[in-house]
Amino acid sequence: MTTVGRELSISSSRSEWRLRLPLPLIDAARLAIKHPLGVFGALCVLLIVLVAILAPLITSYDPTDASYGILQKPSESHFLGTDRAGRDVLSRVVWGSRTSLTVGAIVATLGAMLATLLGLIAGYFQRWPDYLIQRGSELFSMMPDLLILFLFVFAFGPGFNTLVVALSVVGAFAGVRVIRSAALSEKQNQYVEAARSLGAGHLRILLRHILPNLLPLAIVLITTRISSVILAEASLSFLGLGVPPPNPSWGADIGGQARTYFRAAPWLALAPGIALSLAVLGTSLMGDALRDILDPRLRGRR
């Protein structure tokens, strides 16, 4: 074989090797390079998820057991010490990740579902349904989120169910306008007019033609809402209005006793505070990156 033939053979084999590279890996690498902060946020979220899943393996102490000695300093038996009730701090931080992730995922999903439902109704039917939903959205947007949460808690009492319902309603009305605008735009497309001319009813048009095109927006609402939900849950628990004790909660552990004993036992506030900051930062960065990827029109808007 001549030199030219060998070069052609080598170049062709290299091109074949390039063609055999899996495209999903190439796309993932490009997205990672384009969104490094999103990758960092995803790694933070992955770490917290693994901690929540492996909680029984990470620590063997019961987070609600108060028989380990009061305000013990960090040691080999209690890596982050104990609180004033005699509970292991590491166990409460680890198991508190389950509380935050559970509340964040449930509330963000329910809020996005409710926002999608109300936005579809307002954008498609318009007229009086649109008027009522828009006025309700404006009313909720004028009030601070914490004030709305306080009203729910005072009306129905503190507890997990009240927390989930209140945060879901707040998140739903925060995303209604985005879904309504997209539904109104989709309604004016030609394929909707074609389906209507073929005899398709309102429900079929909404479920088969408009809703599938709004699913990326719903995913964006979920991912961008999780961080604020985690922070809101921690704020209510900090004030004693969130997750009922003695269930582990980062916000409750920061506010209940850490302020009083911060100088004598700083680990009581630092451990859950660092975990909460990492969770909020990670979910926020990951949500922003997914928002830019799935719907660039929402870039820079929360």
Tab-separated table of C-alpha atoms in Angstrom:
chain	number	residue	atom	x	y	z
A	1	MET	CA	0.000	0.000	0.000
A	2	THR	CA	1.333	3.437	-0.907
A	3	THR	CA	1.796	6.298	1.546
A	4	VAL	CA	-1.209	8.115	0.125
A	5	GLY	CA	-3.333	4.986	0.501
A	6	ARG	CA	-2.287	4.580	4.131
A	7	GLU	CA	-3.158	8.203	4.916
A	8	LEU	CA	-6.567	7.784	3.299
A	9	SER	CA	-7.124	4.595	5.284
A	10	ILE	CA	-6.133	6.262	8.570
A	11	SER	CA	-8.315	9.316	7.889
A	12	SER	CA	-11.289	7.153	6.981
A	13	SER	CA	-10.866	5.043	10.118
A	14	ARG	CA	-10.715	8.197	12.224
A	15	SER	CA	-13.892	9.530	10.622
A	16	GLU	CA	-15.602	6.206	11.299
A	17	TRP	CA	-14.445	6.398	14.929
A	18	ARG	CA	-15.919	9.875	15.227
A	19	LEU	CA	-19.195	8.717	13.745
A	20	ARG	CA	-19.372	5.906	16.284
A	21	LEU	CA	-19.265	8.315	19.233
A	22	PRO	CA	-22.655	8.327	20.990
A	23	LEU	CA	-24.428	11.573	20.245
A	24	PRO	CA	-26.037	11.879	23.720
A	25	LEU	CA	-22.570	11.982	25.288
A	26	ILE	CA	-21.462	14.670	22.844
A	27	ASP	CA	-24.586	16.726	23.543
A	28	ALA	CA	-24.140	16.292	27.295
A	29	ALA	CA	-20.515	17.427	27.081
A	30	ARG	CA	-21.512	20.507	25.095
A	31	LEU	CA	-24.222	21.401	27.602
A	32	ALA	CA	-21.788	20.908	30.492
A	33	ILE	CA	-19.275	23.251	28.870
A	34	LYS	CA	-21.974	25.811	28.124
A	35	HIS	CA	-23.540	25.640	31.612
A	36	PRO	CA	-20.755	24.951	34.158
A	37	LEU	CA	-22.750	26.458	37.017
A	38	GLY	CA	-25.645	24.179	36.157
A	39	VAL	CA	-23.321	21.174	36.348
A	40	PHE	CA	-22.094	22.321	39.747
A	41	GLY	CA	-25.680	22.728	40.920
A	42	ALA	CA	-26.613	19.285	39.610
A	43	LEU	CA	-23.670	17.752	41.490
A	44	CYS	CA	-24.800	19.480	44.690
A	45	VAL	CA	-28.336	18.169	44.216
A	46	LEU	CA	-27.014	14.685	43.438
A	47	LEU	CA	-24.956	14.744	46.638
A	48	ILE	CA	-27.971	15.735	48.733
A	49	VAL	CA	-30.156	13.101	47.054
A	50	LEU	CA	-27.550	10.411	47.775
A	51	VAL	CA	-27.330	11.551	51.391
A	52	ALA	CA	-31.122	11.359	51.700
A	53	ILE	CA	-31.268	7.888	50.141
A	54	LEU	CA	-28.329	6.507	52.125
A	55	ALA	CA	-29.339	8.156	55.410
A	56	PRO	CA	-29.673	4.842	57.322
A	57	LEU	CA	-26.168	3.851	56.203
A	58	ILE	CA	-24.512	7.204	56.927
A	59	THR	CA	-25.633	7.368	60.553
A	60	SER	CA	-27.102	4.757	62.859
A	61	TYR	CA	-28.577	7.213	65.370
A	62	ASP	CA	-32.280	7.997	65.517
A	63	PRO	CA	-32.695	11.737	64.757
A	64	THR	CA	-35.541	11.991	67.289
A	65	ASP	CA	-33.853	10.028	70.091
A	66	ALA	CA	-32.929	12.397	72.935
A	67	SER	CA	-30.841	10.023	75.050
A	68	TYR	CA	-27.317	10.792	73.826
A	69	GLY	CA	-26.366	13.509	76.307
A	70	ILE	CA	-26.991	17.254	76.206
A	71	LEU	CA	-24.727	19.601	74.191
A	72	GLN	CA	-21.878	17.165	73.712
A	73	LYS	CA	-19.014	18.471	71.613
A	74	PRO	CA	-18.106	16.794	68.297
A	75	SER	CA	-16.377	13.481	68.928
A	76	GLU	CA	-15.821	10.066	67.375
A	77	SER	CA	-19.170	8.793	68.611
A	78	HIS	CA	-21.038	11.972	67.625
A	79	PHE	CA	-19.267	13.573	64.673
A	80	LEU	CA	-21.221	16.866	64.923
A	81	GLY	CA	-22.036	16.666	68.611
A	82	THR	CA	-25.494	16.694	70.165
A	83	ASP	CA	-28.110	19.398	70.719
A	84	ARG	CA	-29.680	20.638	73.933
A	85	ALA	CA	-32.268	17.846	73.800
A	86	GLY	CA	-29.565	15.184	73.537
A	87	ARG	CA	-30.139	14.312	69.859
A	88	ASP	CA	-27.338	13.551	67.421
A	89	VAL	CA	-26.806	16.603	65.170
A	90	LEU	CA	-25.368	14.646	62.230
A	91	SER	CA	-28.417	12.381	62.183
A	92	ARG	CA	-30.747	15.366	62.155
A	93	VAL	CA	-28.823	17.027	59.324
A	94	VAL	CA	-28.768	13.824	57.265
A	95	TRP	CA	-32.413	12.949	57.836
A	96	GLY	CA	-33.368	16.600	57.404
A	97	SER	CA	-32.315	16.285	53.764
A	98	ARG	CA	-35.233	13.907	53.258
A	99	THR	CA	-37.631	16.460	54.706
A	100	SER	CA	-36.371	19.282	52.498
A	101	LEU	CA	-36.259	17.209	49.303
A	102	THR	CA	-39.679	15.670	49.947
A	103	VAL	CA	-41.338	19.019	50.590
A	104	GLY	CA	-39.497	20.645	47.674
A	105	ALA	CA	-40.373	17.938	45.144
A	106	ILE	CA	-44.024	17.541	46.198
A	107	VAL	CA	-44.757	21.252	46.455
A	108	ALA	CA	-42.964	22.214	43.233
A	109	THR	CA	-44.757	19.461	41.298
A	110	LEU	CA	-48.205	20.265	42.711
A	111	GLY	CA	-47.653	23.981	42.131
A	112	ALA	CA	-46.606	23.409	38.520
A	113	MET	CA	-49.615	21.152	37.903
A	114	LEU	CA	-52.017	23.720	39.352
A	115	ALA	CA	-50.328	26.547	37.438
A	116	THR	CA	-50.588	24.541	34.212
A	117	LEU	CA	-54.281	23.832	34.789
A	118	LEU	CA	-55.165	27.446	35.592
A	119	GLY	CA	-52.939	28.811	32.830
A	120	LEU	CA	-54.533	26.504	30.251
A	121	ILE	CA	-58.033	27.561	31.279
A	122	ALA	CA	-57.161	31.258	31.297
A	123	GLY	CA	-55.243	31.241	28.020
A	124	TYR	CA	-57.604	29.021	26.048
A	125	PHE	CA	-61.083	30.062	27.180
A	126	GLN	CA	-60.242	33.682	28.082
A	127	ARG	CA	-63.256	35.910	28.935
A	128	TRP	CA	-64.481	35.522	32.539
A	129	PRO	CA	-62.266	32.525	33.487
A	130	ASP	CA	-59.249	34.498	32.329
A	131	TYR	CA	-60.433	37.560	34.235
A	132	LEU	CA	-60.931	35.688	37.513
A	133	ILE	CA	-57.636	33.811	37.298
A	134	GLN	CA	-55.707	36.927	36.341
A	135	ARG	CA	-57.187	38.949	39.212
A	136	GLY	CA	-56.410	36.134	41.626
A	137	SER	CA	-52.843	35.969	40.352
A	138	GLU	CA	-52.461	39.724	40.763
A	139	LEU	CA	-53.838	39.549	44.297
A	140	PHE	CA	-51.361	36.852	45.302
A	141	SER	CA	-48.476	38.639	43.590
A	142	MET	CA	-49.183	41.822	45.592
A	143	MET	CA	-48.809	39.995	48.916
A	144	PRO	CA	-45.471	38.736	50.266
A	145	ASP	CA	-45.152	34.959	50.124
A	146	LEU	CA	-44.470	34.642	53.843
A	147	LEU	CA	-47.623	36.624	54.651
A	148	ILE	CA	-49.708	34.217	52.567
A	149	LEU	CA	-48.051	31.269	54.281
A	150	PHE	CA	-48.765	32.781	57.693
A	151	LEU	CA	-52.440	33.207	56.772
A	152	PHE	CA	-52.685	29.533	55.786
A	153	VAL	CA	-50.962	28.417	58.978
A	154	PHE	CA	-53.141	30.598	61.194
A	155	ALA	CA	-56.301	29.453	59.384
A	156	PHE	CA	-55.618	25.699	59.273
A	157	GLY	CA	-52.932	25.247	61.918
A	158	PRO	CA	-49.275	24.248	61.516
A	159	GLY	CA	-48.454	20.870	60.045
A	160	PHE	CA	-47.055	19.091	57.017
A	161	ASN	CA	-50.313	19.142	55.034
A	162	THR	CA	-50.862	22.859	55.633
A	163	LEU	CA	-47.274	23.542	54.615
A	164	VAL	CA	-47.640	21.604	51.350
A	165	VAL	CA	-50.974	23.206	50.410
A	166	ALA	CA	-49.850	26.750	51.218
A	167	LEU	CA	-46.565	26.518	49.327
A	168	SER	CA	-48.291	24.828	46.360
A	169	VAL	CA	-50.866	27.625	46.058
A	170	VAL	CA	-48.186	30.311	46.264
A	171	GLY	CA	-46.107	28.559	43.599
A	172	ALA	CA	-49.108	27.988	41.348
A	173	PHE	CA	-50.123	31.624	41.122
A	174	ALA	CA	-46.482	32.588	40.606
A	175	GLY	CA	-46.385	30.499	37.402
A	176	VAL	CA	-49.900	31.060	36.039
A	177	ARG	CA	-48.948	34.025	33.873
A	178	VAL	CA	-46.151	32.141	32.124
A	179	ILE	CA	-48.416	29.193	31.281
A	180	ARG	CA	-51.285	31.480	30.251
A	181	SER	CA	-49.079	33.410	27.836
A	182	ALA	CA	-47.801	30.193	26.257
A	183	ALA	CA	-51.303	28.695	26.011
A	184	LEU	CA	-52.610	31.867	24.379
A	185	SER	CA	-49.803	31.689	21.828
A	186	GLU	CA	-50.402	27.997	21.110
A	187	LYS	CA	-54.131	28.597	20.667
A	188	GLN	CA	-53.466	30.882	17.705
A	189	ASN	CA	-51.434	28.294	15.777
A	190	GLN	CA	-52.810	26.770	12.596
A	191	TYR	CA	-52.826	23.185	13.860
A	192	VAL	CA	-55.302	24.185	16.587
A	193	GLU	CA	-57.573	25.798	13.998
A	194	ALA	CA	-57.262	22.679	11.829
A	195	ALA	CA	-58.214	20.425	14.740
A	196	ARG	CA	-61.180	22.638	15.557
A	197	SER	CA	-62.354	22.605	11.920
A	198	LEU	CA	-62.223	18.790	11.984
A	199	GLY	CA	-64.641	18.726	14.886
A	200	ALA	CA	-62.249	18.349	17.826
A	201	GLY	CA	-63.710	19.492	21.139
A	202	HIS	CA	-62.122	21.815	23.662
A	203	LEU	CA	-60.899	18.996	25.908
A	204	ARG	CA	-59.262	17.119	23.035
A	205	ILE	CA	-57.553	20.265	21.765
A	206	LEU	CA	-56.258	21.095	25.240
A	207	LEU	CA	-54.978	17.609	26.044
A	208	ARG	CA	-53.758	16.449	22.629
A	209	HIS	CA	-52.473	19.629	21.001
A	210	ILE	CA	-51.745	22.412	23.493
A	211	LEU	CA	-50.725	20.654	26.720
A	212	PRO	CA	-47.839	18.594	25.217
A	213	ASN	CA	-46.224	21.804	23.979
A	214	LEU	CA	-46.417	23.299	27.471
A	215	LEU	CA	-44.720	20.403	29.277
A	216	PRO	CA	-41.210	21.929	28.944
A	217	LEU	CA	-42.557	25.049	30.639
A	218	ALA	CA	-44.005	22.928	33.448
A	219	ILE	CA	-40.623	21.242	33.948
A	220	VAL	CA	-38.986	24.663	34.081
A	221	LEU	CA	-41.478	25.788	36.728
A	222	ILE	CA	-40.730	22.709	38.836
A	223	THR	CA	-36.952	23.011	38.708
A	224	THR	CA	-36.864	26.760	39.326
A	225	ARG	CA	-39.345	26.521	42.198
A	226	ILE	CA	-37.664	23.799	44.282
A	227	SER	CA	-35.007	26.102	45.748
A	228	SER	CA	-37.536	28.707	46.909
A	229	VAL	CA	-39.757	25.970	48.369
A	230	ILE	CA	-36.872	24.531	50.391
A	231	LEU	CA	-36.043	28.006	51.673
A	232	ALA	CA	-39.692	28.771	52.496
A	233	GLU	CA	-40.062	25.493	54.401
A	234	ALA	CA	-36.916	26.277	56.366
A	235	SER	CA	-38.211	29.787	57.122
A	236	LEU	CA	-41.526	28.503	58.469
A	237	SER	CA	-39.807	25.766	60.467
A	238	PHE	CA	-37.389	28.389	61.780
A	239	LEU	CA	-40.411	30.247	63.182
A	240	GLY	CA	-41.974	27.044	64.515
A	241	LEU	CA	-44.765	26.983	61.904
A	242	GLY	CA	-43.436	24.330	59.542
A	243	VAL	CA	-42.573	20.669	60.053
A	244	PRO	CA	-43.774	19.715	63.555
A	245	PRO	CA	-41.118	18.691	66.087
A	246	PRO	CA	-39.332	16.438	66.815
A	247	ASN	CA	-39.133	15.615	63.095
A	248	PRO	CA	-35.774	16.712	61.646
A	249	SER	CA	-35.836	20.003	59.767
A	250	TRP	CA	-32.915	22.247	58.899
A	251	GLY	CA	-34.898	25.413	59.529
A	252	ALA	CA	-36.180	24.235	62.911
A	253	ASP	CA	-32.703	23.170	64.005
A	254	ILE	CA	-31.262	26.550	63.027
A	255	GLY	CA	-33.926	28.585	64.800
A	256	GLY	CA	-35.047	26.487	67.730
A	257	GLN	CA	-31.882	26.294	69.811
A	258	ALA	CA	-28.900	27.313	67.722
A	259	ARG	CA	-29.383	31.039	68.336
A	260	THR	CA	-29.328	30.613	72.116
A	261	TYR	CA	-26.300	28.332	72.205
A	262	PHE	CA	-24.411	29.645	69.177
A	263	ARG	CA	-21.354	30.817	71.109
A	264	ALA	CA	-21.143	27.723	73.280
A	265	ALA	CA	-22.143	25.220	70.569
A	266	PRO	CA	-21.785	26.765	67.090
A	267	TRP	CA	-22.128	23.379	65.370
A	268	LEU	CA	-25.867	23.446	66.139
A	269	ALA	CA	-26.392	26.219	63.577
A	270	LEU	CA	-23.449	25.711	61.235
A	271	ALA	CA	-24.224	22.105	60.269
A	272	PRO	CA	-27.877	22.575	59.174
A	273	GLY	CA	-27.066	26.052	57.836
A	274	ILE	CA	-24.378	24.739	55.485
A	275	ALA	CA	-26.655	21.898	54.354
A	276	LEU	CA	-29.515	24.331	53.683
A	277	SER	CA	-27.246	26.723	51.770
A	278	LEU	CA	-25.883	23.894	49.635
A	279	ALA	CA	-29.385	22.627	48.833
A	280	VAL	CA	-30.739	26.061	47.902
A	281	LEU	CA	-27.661	26.965	45.853
A	282	GLY	CA	-27.587	23.629	44.021
A	283	THR	CA	-31.287	23.542	43.131
A	284	SER	CA	-31.222	27.200	42.092
A	285	LEU	CA	-28.233	26.793	39.753
A	286	MET	CA	-29.604	23.565	38.285
A	287	GLY	CA	-33.027	25.121	37.780
A	288	ASP	CA	-31.584	28.160	36.017
A	289	ALA	CA	-29.558	25.942	33.676
A	290	LEU	CA	-32.541	23.726	32.833
A	291	ARG	CA	-34.650	26.827	32.227
A	292	ASP	CA	-32.112	28.159	29.719
A	293	ILE	CA	-31.885	24.757	28.000
A	294	LEU	CA	-35.594	23.894	27.813
A	295	ASP	CA	-36.989	27.369	27.163
A	296	PRO	CA	-34.510	30.167	26.338
A	297	ARG	CA	-37.438	32.641	26.220
A	298	LEU	CA	-37.544	32.572	30.028
A	299	ARG	CA	-33.851	33.407	30.430
A	300	GLY	CA	-33.404	36.060	33.084
A	301	ARG	CA	-36.981	35.769	34.374
A	302	ARG	CA	-37.998	34.081	37.607
